CSV table of C-alpha atoms in Angstrom, one decimal:
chain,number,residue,atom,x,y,z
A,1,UNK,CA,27.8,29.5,38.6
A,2,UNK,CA,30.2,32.5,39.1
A,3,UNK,CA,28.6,35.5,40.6
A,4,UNK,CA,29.4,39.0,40.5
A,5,UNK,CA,31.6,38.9,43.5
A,6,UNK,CA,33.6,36.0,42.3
A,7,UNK,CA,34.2,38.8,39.4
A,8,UNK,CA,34.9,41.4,41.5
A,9,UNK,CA,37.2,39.2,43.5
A,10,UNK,CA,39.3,38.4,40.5
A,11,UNK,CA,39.6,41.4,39.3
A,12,UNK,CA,40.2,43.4,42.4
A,13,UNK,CA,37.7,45.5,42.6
A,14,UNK,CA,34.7,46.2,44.2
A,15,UNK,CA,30.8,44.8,43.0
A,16,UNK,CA,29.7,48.2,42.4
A,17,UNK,CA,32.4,48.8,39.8
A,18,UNK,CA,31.6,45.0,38.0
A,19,UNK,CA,28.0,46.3,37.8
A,20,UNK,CA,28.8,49.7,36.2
A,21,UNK,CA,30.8,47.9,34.0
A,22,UNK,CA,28.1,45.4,33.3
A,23,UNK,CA,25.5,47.9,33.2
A,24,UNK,CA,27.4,51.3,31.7
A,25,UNK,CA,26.2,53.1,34.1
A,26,UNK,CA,29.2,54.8,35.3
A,27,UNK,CA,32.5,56.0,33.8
A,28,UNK,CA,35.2,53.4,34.8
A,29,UNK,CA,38.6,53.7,33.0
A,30,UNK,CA,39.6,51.5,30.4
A,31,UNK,CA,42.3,49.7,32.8
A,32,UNK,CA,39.5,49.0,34.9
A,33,UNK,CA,37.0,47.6,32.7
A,34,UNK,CA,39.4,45.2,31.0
A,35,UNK,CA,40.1,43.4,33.8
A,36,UNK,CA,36.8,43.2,35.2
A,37,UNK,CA,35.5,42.3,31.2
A,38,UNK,CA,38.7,39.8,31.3
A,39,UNK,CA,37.9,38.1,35.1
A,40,UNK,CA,34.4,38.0,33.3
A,41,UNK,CA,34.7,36.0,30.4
A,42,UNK,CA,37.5,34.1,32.7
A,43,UNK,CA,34.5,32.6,34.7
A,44,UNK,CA,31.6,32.9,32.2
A,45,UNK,CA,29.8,35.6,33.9
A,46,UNK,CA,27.5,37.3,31.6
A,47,UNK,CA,26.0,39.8,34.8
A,48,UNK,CA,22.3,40.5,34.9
A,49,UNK,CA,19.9,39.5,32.2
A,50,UNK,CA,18.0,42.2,29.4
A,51,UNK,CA,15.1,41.1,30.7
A,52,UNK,CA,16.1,41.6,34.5
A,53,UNK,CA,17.8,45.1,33.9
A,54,UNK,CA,13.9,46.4,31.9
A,55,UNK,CA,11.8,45.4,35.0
A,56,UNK,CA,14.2,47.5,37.5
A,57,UNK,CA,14.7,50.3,35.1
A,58,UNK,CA,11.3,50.0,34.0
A,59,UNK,CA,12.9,50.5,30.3
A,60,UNK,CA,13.5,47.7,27.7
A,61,UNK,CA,15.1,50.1,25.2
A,62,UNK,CA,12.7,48.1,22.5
A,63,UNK,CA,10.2,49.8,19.8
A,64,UNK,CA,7.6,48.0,18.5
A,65,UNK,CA,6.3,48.5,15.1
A,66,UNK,CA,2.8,47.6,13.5
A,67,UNK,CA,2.5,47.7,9.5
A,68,UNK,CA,0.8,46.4,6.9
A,69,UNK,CA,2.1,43.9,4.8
A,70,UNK,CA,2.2,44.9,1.0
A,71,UNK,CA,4.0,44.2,-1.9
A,72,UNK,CA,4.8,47.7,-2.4
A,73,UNK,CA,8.2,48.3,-1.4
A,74,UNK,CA,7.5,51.5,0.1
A,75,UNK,CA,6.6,49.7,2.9
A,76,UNK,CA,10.3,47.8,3.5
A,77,UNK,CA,12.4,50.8,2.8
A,78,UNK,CA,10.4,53.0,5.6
A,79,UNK,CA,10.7,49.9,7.8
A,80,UNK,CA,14.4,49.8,7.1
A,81,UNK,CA,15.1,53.0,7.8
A,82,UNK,CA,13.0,53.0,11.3
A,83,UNK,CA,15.3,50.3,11.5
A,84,UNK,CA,18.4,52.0,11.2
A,85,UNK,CA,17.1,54.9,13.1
A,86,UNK,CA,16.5,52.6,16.3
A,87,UNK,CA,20.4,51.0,16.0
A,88,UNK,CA,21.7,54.5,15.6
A,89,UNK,CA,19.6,55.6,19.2
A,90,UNK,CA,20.7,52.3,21.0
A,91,UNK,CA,17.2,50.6,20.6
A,92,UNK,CA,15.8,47.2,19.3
A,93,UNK,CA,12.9,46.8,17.3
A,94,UNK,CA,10.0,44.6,17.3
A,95,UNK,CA,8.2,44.2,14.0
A,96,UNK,CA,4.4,43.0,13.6
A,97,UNK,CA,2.7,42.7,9.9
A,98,UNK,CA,-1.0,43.6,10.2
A,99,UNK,CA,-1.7,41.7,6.8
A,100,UNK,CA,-4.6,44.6,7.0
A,101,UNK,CA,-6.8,42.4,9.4
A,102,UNK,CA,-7.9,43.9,12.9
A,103,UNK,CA,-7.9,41.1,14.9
A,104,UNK,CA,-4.1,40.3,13.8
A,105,UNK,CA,-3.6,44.3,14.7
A,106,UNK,CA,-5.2,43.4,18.3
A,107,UNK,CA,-3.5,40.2,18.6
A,108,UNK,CA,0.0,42.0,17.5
A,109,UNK,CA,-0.8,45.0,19.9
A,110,UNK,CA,-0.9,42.5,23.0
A,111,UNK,CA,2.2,41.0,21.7
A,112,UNK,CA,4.2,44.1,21.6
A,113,UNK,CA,2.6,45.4,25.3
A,114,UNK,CA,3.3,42.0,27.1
A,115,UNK,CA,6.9,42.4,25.5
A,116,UNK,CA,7.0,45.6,27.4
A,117,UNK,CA,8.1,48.0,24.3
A,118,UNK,CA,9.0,51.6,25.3
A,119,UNK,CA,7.1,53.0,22.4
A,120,UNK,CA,5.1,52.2,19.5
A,121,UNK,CA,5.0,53.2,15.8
A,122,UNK,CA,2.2,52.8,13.5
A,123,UNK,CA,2.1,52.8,10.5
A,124,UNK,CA,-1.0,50.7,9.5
A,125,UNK,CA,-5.1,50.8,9.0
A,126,UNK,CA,-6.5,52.9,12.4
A,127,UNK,CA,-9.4,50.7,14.3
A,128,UNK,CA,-12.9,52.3,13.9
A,129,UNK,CA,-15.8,52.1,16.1
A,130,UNK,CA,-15.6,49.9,18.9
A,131,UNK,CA,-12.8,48.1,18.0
A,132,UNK,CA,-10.7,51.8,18.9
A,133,UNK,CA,-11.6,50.6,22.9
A,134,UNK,CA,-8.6,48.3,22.4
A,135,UNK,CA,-6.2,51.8,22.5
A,136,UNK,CA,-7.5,51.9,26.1
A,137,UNK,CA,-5.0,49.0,27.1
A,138,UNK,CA,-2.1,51.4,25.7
A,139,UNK,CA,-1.8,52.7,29.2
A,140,UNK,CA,-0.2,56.1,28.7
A,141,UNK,CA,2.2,54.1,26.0
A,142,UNK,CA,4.0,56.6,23.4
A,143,UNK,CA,3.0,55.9,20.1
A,144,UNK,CA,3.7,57.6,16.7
A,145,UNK,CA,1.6,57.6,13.4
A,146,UNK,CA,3.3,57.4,10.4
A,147,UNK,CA,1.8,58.7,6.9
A,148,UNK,CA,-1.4,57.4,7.3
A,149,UNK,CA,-5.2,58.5,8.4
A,150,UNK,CA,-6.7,60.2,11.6
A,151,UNK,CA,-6.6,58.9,14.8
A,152,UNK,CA,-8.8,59.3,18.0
A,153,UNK,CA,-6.1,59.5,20.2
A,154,UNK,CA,-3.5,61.4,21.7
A,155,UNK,CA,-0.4,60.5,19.5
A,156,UNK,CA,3.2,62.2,17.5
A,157,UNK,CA,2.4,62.1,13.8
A,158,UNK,CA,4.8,61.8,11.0
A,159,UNK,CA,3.7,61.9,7.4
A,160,UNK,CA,4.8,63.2,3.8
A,161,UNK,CA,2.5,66.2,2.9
A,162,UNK,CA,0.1,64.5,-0.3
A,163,UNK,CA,-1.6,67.2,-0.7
A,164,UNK,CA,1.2,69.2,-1.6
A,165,UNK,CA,2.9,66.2,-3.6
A,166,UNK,CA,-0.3,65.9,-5.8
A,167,UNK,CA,-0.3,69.6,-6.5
A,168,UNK,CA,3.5,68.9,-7.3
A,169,UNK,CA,3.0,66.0,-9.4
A,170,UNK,CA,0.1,67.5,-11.6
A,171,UNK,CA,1.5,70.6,-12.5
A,172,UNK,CA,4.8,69.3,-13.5
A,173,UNK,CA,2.7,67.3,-16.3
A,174,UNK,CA,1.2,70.6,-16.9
A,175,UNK,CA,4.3,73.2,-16.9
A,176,UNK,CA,5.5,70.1,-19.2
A,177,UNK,CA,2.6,71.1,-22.2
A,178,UNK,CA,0.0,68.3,-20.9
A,179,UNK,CA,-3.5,69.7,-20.5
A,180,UNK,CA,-5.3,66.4,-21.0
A,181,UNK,CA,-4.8,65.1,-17.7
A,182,UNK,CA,-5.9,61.5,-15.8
A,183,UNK,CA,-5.4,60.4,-12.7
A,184,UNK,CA,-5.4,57.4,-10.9
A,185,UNK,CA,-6.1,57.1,-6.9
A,186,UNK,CA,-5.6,55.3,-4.6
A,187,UNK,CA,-8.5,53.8,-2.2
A,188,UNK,CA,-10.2,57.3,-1.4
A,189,UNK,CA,-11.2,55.9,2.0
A,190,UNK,CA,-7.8,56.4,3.0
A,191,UNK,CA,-6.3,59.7,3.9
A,192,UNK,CA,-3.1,59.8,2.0
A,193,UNK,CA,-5.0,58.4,-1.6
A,194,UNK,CA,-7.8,61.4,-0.8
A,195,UNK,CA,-5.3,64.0,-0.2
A,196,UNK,CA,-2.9,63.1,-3.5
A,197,UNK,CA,-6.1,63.6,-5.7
A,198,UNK,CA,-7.3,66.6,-3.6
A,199,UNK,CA,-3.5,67.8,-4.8
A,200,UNK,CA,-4.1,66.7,-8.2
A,201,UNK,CA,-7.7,68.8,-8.1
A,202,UNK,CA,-6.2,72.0,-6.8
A,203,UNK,CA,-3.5,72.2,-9.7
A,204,UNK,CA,-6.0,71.3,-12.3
A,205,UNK,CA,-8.6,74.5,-11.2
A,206,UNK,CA,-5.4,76.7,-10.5
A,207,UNK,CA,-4.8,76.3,-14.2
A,208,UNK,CA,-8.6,76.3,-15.3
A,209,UNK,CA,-8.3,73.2,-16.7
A,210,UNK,CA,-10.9,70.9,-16.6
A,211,UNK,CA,-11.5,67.0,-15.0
A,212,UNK,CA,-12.6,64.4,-17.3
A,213,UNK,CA,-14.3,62.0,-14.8
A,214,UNK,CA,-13.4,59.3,-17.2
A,215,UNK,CA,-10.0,59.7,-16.7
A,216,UNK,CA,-10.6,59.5,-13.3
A,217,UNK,CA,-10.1,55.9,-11.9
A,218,UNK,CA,-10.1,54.8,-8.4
A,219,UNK,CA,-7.6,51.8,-7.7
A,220,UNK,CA,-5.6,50.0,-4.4
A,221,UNK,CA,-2.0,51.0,-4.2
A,222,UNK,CA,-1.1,47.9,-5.4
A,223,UNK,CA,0.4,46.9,-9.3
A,224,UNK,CA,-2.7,44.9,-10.0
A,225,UNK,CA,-4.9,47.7,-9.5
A,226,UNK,CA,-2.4,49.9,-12.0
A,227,UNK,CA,-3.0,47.7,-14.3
A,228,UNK,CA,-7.0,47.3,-14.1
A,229,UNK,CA,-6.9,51.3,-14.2
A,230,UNK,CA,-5.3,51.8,-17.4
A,231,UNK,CA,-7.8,49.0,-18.6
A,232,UNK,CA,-10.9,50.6,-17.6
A,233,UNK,CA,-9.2,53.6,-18.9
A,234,UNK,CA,-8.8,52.4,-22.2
A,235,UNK,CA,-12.6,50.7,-22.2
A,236,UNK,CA,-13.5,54.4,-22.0
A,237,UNK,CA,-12.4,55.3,-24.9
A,238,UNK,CA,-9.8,57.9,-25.5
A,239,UNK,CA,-6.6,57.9,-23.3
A,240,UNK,CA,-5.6,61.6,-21.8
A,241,UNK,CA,-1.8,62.8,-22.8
A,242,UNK,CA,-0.7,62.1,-18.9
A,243,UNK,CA,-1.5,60.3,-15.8
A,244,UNK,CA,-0.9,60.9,-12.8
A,245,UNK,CA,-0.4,57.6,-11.0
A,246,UNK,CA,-0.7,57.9,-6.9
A,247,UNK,CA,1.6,55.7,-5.9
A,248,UNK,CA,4.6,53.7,-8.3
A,249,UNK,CA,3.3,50.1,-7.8
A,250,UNK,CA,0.3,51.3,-9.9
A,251,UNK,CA,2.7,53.5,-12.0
A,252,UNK,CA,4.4,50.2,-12.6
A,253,UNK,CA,1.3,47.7,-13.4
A,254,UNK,CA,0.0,51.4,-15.6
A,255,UNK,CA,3.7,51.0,-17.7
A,256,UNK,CA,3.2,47.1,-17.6
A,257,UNK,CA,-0.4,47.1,-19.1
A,258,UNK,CA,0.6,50.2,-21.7
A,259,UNK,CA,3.8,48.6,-23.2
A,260,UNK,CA,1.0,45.0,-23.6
A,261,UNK,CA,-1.3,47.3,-25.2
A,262,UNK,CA,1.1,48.8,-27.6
A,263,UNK,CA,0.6,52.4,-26.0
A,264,UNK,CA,4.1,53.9,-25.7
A,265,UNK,CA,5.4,55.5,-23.0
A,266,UNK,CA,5.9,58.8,-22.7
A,267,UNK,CA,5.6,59.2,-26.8
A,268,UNK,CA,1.8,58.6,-26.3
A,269,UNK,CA,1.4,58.8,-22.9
A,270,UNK,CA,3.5,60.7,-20.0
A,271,UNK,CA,3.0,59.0,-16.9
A,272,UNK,CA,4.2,60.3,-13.2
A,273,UNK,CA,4.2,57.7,-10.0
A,274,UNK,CA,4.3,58.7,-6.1
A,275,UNK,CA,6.8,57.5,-3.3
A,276,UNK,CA,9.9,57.3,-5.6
A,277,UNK,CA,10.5,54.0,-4.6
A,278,UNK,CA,13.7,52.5,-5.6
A,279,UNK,CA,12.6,50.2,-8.1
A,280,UNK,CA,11.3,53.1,-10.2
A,281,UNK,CA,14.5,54.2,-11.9
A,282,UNK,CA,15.2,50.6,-13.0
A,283,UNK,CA,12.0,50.6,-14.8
A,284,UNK,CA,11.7,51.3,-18.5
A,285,UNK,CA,11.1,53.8,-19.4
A,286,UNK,CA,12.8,54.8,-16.0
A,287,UNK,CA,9.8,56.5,-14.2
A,288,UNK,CA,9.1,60.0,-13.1
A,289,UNK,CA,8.0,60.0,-9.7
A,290,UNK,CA,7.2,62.7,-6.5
A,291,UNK,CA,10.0,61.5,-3.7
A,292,UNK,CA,9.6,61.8,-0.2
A,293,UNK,CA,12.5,60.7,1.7
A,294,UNK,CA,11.6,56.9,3.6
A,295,UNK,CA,14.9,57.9,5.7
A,296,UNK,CA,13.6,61.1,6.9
A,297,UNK,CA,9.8,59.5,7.7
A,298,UNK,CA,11.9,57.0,9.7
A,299,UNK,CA,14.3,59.2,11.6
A,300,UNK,CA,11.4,61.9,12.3
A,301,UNK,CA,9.3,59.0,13.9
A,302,UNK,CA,12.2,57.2,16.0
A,303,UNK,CA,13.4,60.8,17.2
A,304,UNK,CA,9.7,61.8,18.2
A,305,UNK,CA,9.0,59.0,20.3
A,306,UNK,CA,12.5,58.9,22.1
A,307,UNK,CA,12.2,62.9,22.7
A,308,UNK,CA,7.8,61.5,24.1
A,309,UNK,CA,9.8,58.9,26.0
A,310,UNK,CA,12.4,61.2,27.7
A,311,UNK,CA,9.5,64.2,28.2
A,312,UNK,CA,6.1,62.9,28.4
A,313,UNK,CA,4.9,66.5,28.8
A,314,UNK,CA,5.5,67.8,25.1
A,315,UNK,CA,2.8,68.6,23.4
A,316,UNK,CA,1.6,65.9,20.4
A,317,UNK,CA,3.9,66.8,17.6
A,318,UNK,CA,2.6,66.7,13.6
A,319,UNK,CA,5.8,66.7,11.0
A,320,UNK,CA,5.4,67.0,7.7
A,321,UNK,CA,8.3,65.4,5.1
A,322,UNK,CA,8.1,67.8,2.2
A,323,UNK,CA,7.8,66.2,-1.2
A,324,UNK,CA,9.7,67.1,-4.2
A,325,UNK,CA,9.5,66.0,-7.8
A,326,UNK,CA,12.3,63.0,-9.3
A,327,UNK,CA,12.6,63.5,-12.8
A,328,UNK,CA,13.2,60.5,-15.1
A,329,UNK,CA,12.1,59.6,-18.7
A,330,UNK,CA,8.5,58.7,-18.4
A,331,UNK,CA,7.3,62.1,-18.9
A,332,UNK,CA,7.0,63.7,-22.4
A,333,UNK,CA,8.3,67.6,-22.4
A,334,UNK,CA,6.7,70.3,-24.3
C-alpha cells in the first residue's frame, strides 16, 4: 500500500507539501499540486481518512439535524434549504426523523453525538420533565432551535415571528371587507399554533370586532385536521365569511372538504393558509397564504451555529424571519 512518502517521492517533493495538498491546509501552487494529485492517483493513495483527520482536528465538519417527520411539506423545504446552506459552508449533514416519539429523539441524539457532529439543529418537539436530563450529555455541544417552543437550555434560536404573521393574516381578511372571521389553530400546546392565534386575537380587538368561539376550532397541522375543522365548523351551524387557516396543509384539507361540501371558495368563503408552502399556488383556487422564507430559516440557523462553533463566547442569539403576506385567489375582496 503506497504511503505518503512513496507520493512525495514521485512527485518530488517533500511529505509536508503531499499533506497540505491532501489536507488544504496550505497554499501550494497549482504546478505543485498536480503533480503531487497525479503521483497520487498514479499509486492509489487516497492520504488520511475523514474519520482520522476529525479526531486530530477535533472537527468533523458534520451538522446533525433532528425533525419531525410530517406530511407537511414545510418540513422538506426547510430541511433542503439547511441542506444547501451546509454545502454552501463546506459542511455535511446528518438527518434524524423524530416521527414525534421521545425515545427515537433520545436514540437519534446518541446517534448524532457518537457520530461526533460539530453542531446540532432542532427543529422538533422539546423533552419535558425528566426526560430534558438527556441535554446533559450534549457536553457544551452548539445547538440551534428552529421555529418551535421554549427550551431550558442554553441555545441560538431561529424562528418566523407568528405572532406578527397572525396579526398579518387576519387583518388582510379584514382590510379586504371580512368582519365575520374563523380561525383554525393549530395544537395550542405548541408555541408557534398559540402565537398565530394570539396574532389572529390582537387584529380582531384592534378592530373591535368580535370572536365567535364557534368559529374557533382547534386542529393538528396536518390536512386531516383541515378537514375535520371545516366539518365541525359547518355542524355548528353558520359558516363565518373567512378563515384564517394556521398553517396550508389544513388550508388545503379546509379547500378539500369545502369544494365536497359544495361551499365555494372565496365566493362563499375567503380562506388564508400559513407557511406559503410551494404546493399552495398549485391549488385551486390558488391559495392565499402568510410566507416566511424556508431559505432564510435555513441559512440563519447554519450561519448561527458555524459563527457558535468559531466563537463559543457569543452570547445566545434569537432571529426572527419576518412574515409577509402572498396573495393568491382564495381570498374574496371587498
Amino acid at each position: 500500500m503506497a504511503t505518503m512518502k512513496d507520493v512525495a517521492k514521485l512527485a518530488s517533493v517533500s511529505t509536508s507539501t503531499v499533506s497540505h495538498v491532501m489536507n488544504g491546509t496550505r497554499f501550494v501552487s497549482d504546478d505543485i499540486a498536480k503533480r503531487v494529485q497525479d503521483a497520487a492517483q498514479q499509486l492509489n493513495y487516497h492520504g488520511p481518512s475523514a474519520v482520522a483527520r476529525s479526531l486530530k482536528q477535533n472537527c468533523t465538519k458534520t451538522i446533525g439535524m433532528l425533525v419531525t417527520t410530517s406530511t407537511n411539506p414545510f418540513y422538506a423545504e426547510v430541511v433542503r434549504s439547511v441542506e444547501q446552506a451546509c454545502y454552501q459552508q463546506g459542511y455535511n449533514l446528518i438527518l434524524c426523523n423524530t416521527e414525534g416519539d421521545a425515545q427515537r429523539l433520545k436514540r437519534s441524539l446518541t446517534t448524532l453525538i457518537e457520530r461526533r457532529v460539530d453542531g446540532l439543529i432542532m427543529m422538533c418537539a422539546m423533552l419535558e420533565g425528566d426526560d430534558a436530563l438527556i441535554y446533559r450529555r450534549l457536553g457544551g455541544l452548539p445547538v440551534v432551535v428552529m421555529d418551535w417552543g421554549q427550551v431550558d437550555f442554553p441555545c441560538d434560536k431561529i424562528q418566523g415571528h407568528s405572532r406578527q404573521g397572525g396579526i398579518l393574516a387576519t387583518q388582510y381578511l379584514i382590510d379586504n371587507g371580512h368582519t365575520q372571521i374563523g380561525c383554525i389553530t393549530g395544537p395550542r400546546n405548541r408555541q408557534q399554533a398559540d402565537l398565530r392565534y394570539q396574532g389572529f386575537v390582537d387584529a380582531m380587538a384592534a378592530a373591535n370586532l368580535p370572536i365567535n368561539p364557534d368559529w374557533v376550532i382547534e386542529g393538528n397541522f396536518e390536512t386531516e385536521g383541515g378537514k375535520a375543522a371545516f366539518a365541525k365548523l359547518q355542524v355548528a351551524g353558520k359558516l363565518p365569511s373567512a378563515l384564517f387557516v394556521c398553517n396550508d396543509m389544513m388550508a388545503i384539507g379546509v379547500l378539500h372538504e369545502a369544494q365536497r361540501s359544495g361551499v365555494q371558495i372565496p365566493e362563499q368563503l375567503s380562506v388564508i393558509g400559513y407557511d406559503n408552502i410551494q404546493l399552495a399556488k398549485f391549488m385551486t383556487p390558488a391559495l392565499t397564504s402568510i410566507h416566511q422564507s424556508k431559505a432564510r430559516l435555513g441559512a440563519a440557523a447554519v450561519n448561527a451555529l458555524i459563527a457558535r462553533l468559531h466563537d463559543p463566547s457569543l452570547p445566545p442569539q434569537f432571529m426572527d424571519i419576518e412574515p409577509r403576506v402572498t396573495e393568491r385567489a382564495s381570498v374574496k375582496k371587498s
